[in-house]
Amino acid sequence: MITCAWDVAPTASFEKAVQTHRFTENEYLVDTWFWIARTHLKRNDPAQARPYLEKIAASEVKYEKKPQAVEMLQKIA
């Protein structure tokens, strides 16, 4: 898989911003975690995706893609 610098850099910057701020969990934040995890999985980096998928699975926020996130977590476990 070819990874372009323009693909990785924005994702890394956005991910760092999400990690350094304190947010109240809500559907938008959980959705952001989902897409960050999915991006890591598409780059074949399950170790980076795992923490986000675990956060989604443990979250009490009602999220429509939660079953999909749990399934993704089980596949990489």
Coordinates of C-alpha atoms in Angstrom, one line a residue:
M1 CA 0.0 0.0 0.0
I2 CA 1.4 3.4 -1.0
T3 CA 0.9 6.2 1.6
C4 CA 1.3 9.7 0.5
A5 CA 2.7 12.4 2.8
W6 CA -0.4 14.6 2.1
D7 CA -2.6 11.7 3.3
V8 CA -0.7 11.0 6.6
A9 CA 0.2 14.5 7.7
P10 CA -3.4 16.0 8.0
T11 CA -4.6 12.8 9.7
A12 CA -1.7 13.0 12.2
S13 CA -2.3 16.7 12.9
F14 CA -6.1 16.2 13.4
E15 CA -5.5 13.2 15.6
K16 CA -3.1 15.1 17.8
A17 CA -5.6 18.0 18.1
V18 CA -8.3 15.6 19.2
Q19 CA -6.0 13.9 21.8
T20 CA -4.8 17.1 23.4
H21 CA -8.2 18.7 24.0
R22 CA -10.6 17.7 26.7
F23 CA -14.1 17.0 25.3
T24 CA -17.3 15.9 26.7
E25 CA -18.2 12.6 25.0
N26 CA -20.9 13.1 22.4
E27 CA -21.9 11.6 19.1
Y28 CA -19.7 13.9 17.1
L29 CA -16.6 13.0 19.2
V30 CA -17.4 9.3 18.9
D31 CA -17.9 9.6 15.2
T32 CA -14.5 11.4 15.0
W33 CA -12.9 8.4 16.9
F34 CA -14.5 6.0 14.4
W35 CA -13.1 7.8 11.4
I36 CA -9.6 8.1 12.9
A37 CA -9.7 4.3 13.7
R38 CA -11.0 3.5 10.2
T39 CA -8.2 5.6 8.7
H40 CA -5.6 3.7 10.7
L41 CA -7.1 0.4 9.6
K42 CA -7.0 1.4 6.0
R43 CA -3.3 2.2 6.4
N44 CA -2.9 -1.3 7.9
D45 CA -2.1 0.0 11.4
P46 CA -4.4 -1.8 13.8
A47 CA -2.3 -0.9 16.8
Q48 CA -3.1 2.8 16.3
A49 CA -6.8 2.0 15.6
R50 CA -7.3 -0.1 18.7
P51 CA -7.5 2.7 21.4
Y52 CA -10.1 4.6 19.4
L53 CA -12.2 1.4 18.8
E54 CA -11.9 0.6 22.6
K55 CA -13.1 4.1 23.4
I56 CA -16.1 3.7 21.2
A57 CA -17.0 0.3 22.6
A58 CA -16.7 1.6 26.2
S59 CA -18.7 4.8 25.5
E60 CA -22.2 5.3 26.8
V61 CA -23.0 7.6 23.9
K62 CA -25.7 6.2 21.6
Y63 CA -23.8 5.8 18.3
E64 CA -25.2 4.1 15.2
K65 CA -21.8 2.7 14.1
K66 CA -21.0 1.3 17.5
P67 CA -21.7 -2.3 16.5
Q68 CA -19.5 -1.9 13.4
A69 CA -16.7 -0.5 15.6
V70 CA -17.0 -3.4 18.1
E71 CA -16.9 -5.8 15.2
M72 CA -13.7 -4.1 13.8
L73 CA -12.2 -4.3 17.3
Q74 CA -12.9 -8.0 17.5
K75 CA -11.3 -8.6 14.1
I76 CA -8.0 -7.0 15.2
A77 CA -8.0 -8.5 18.7

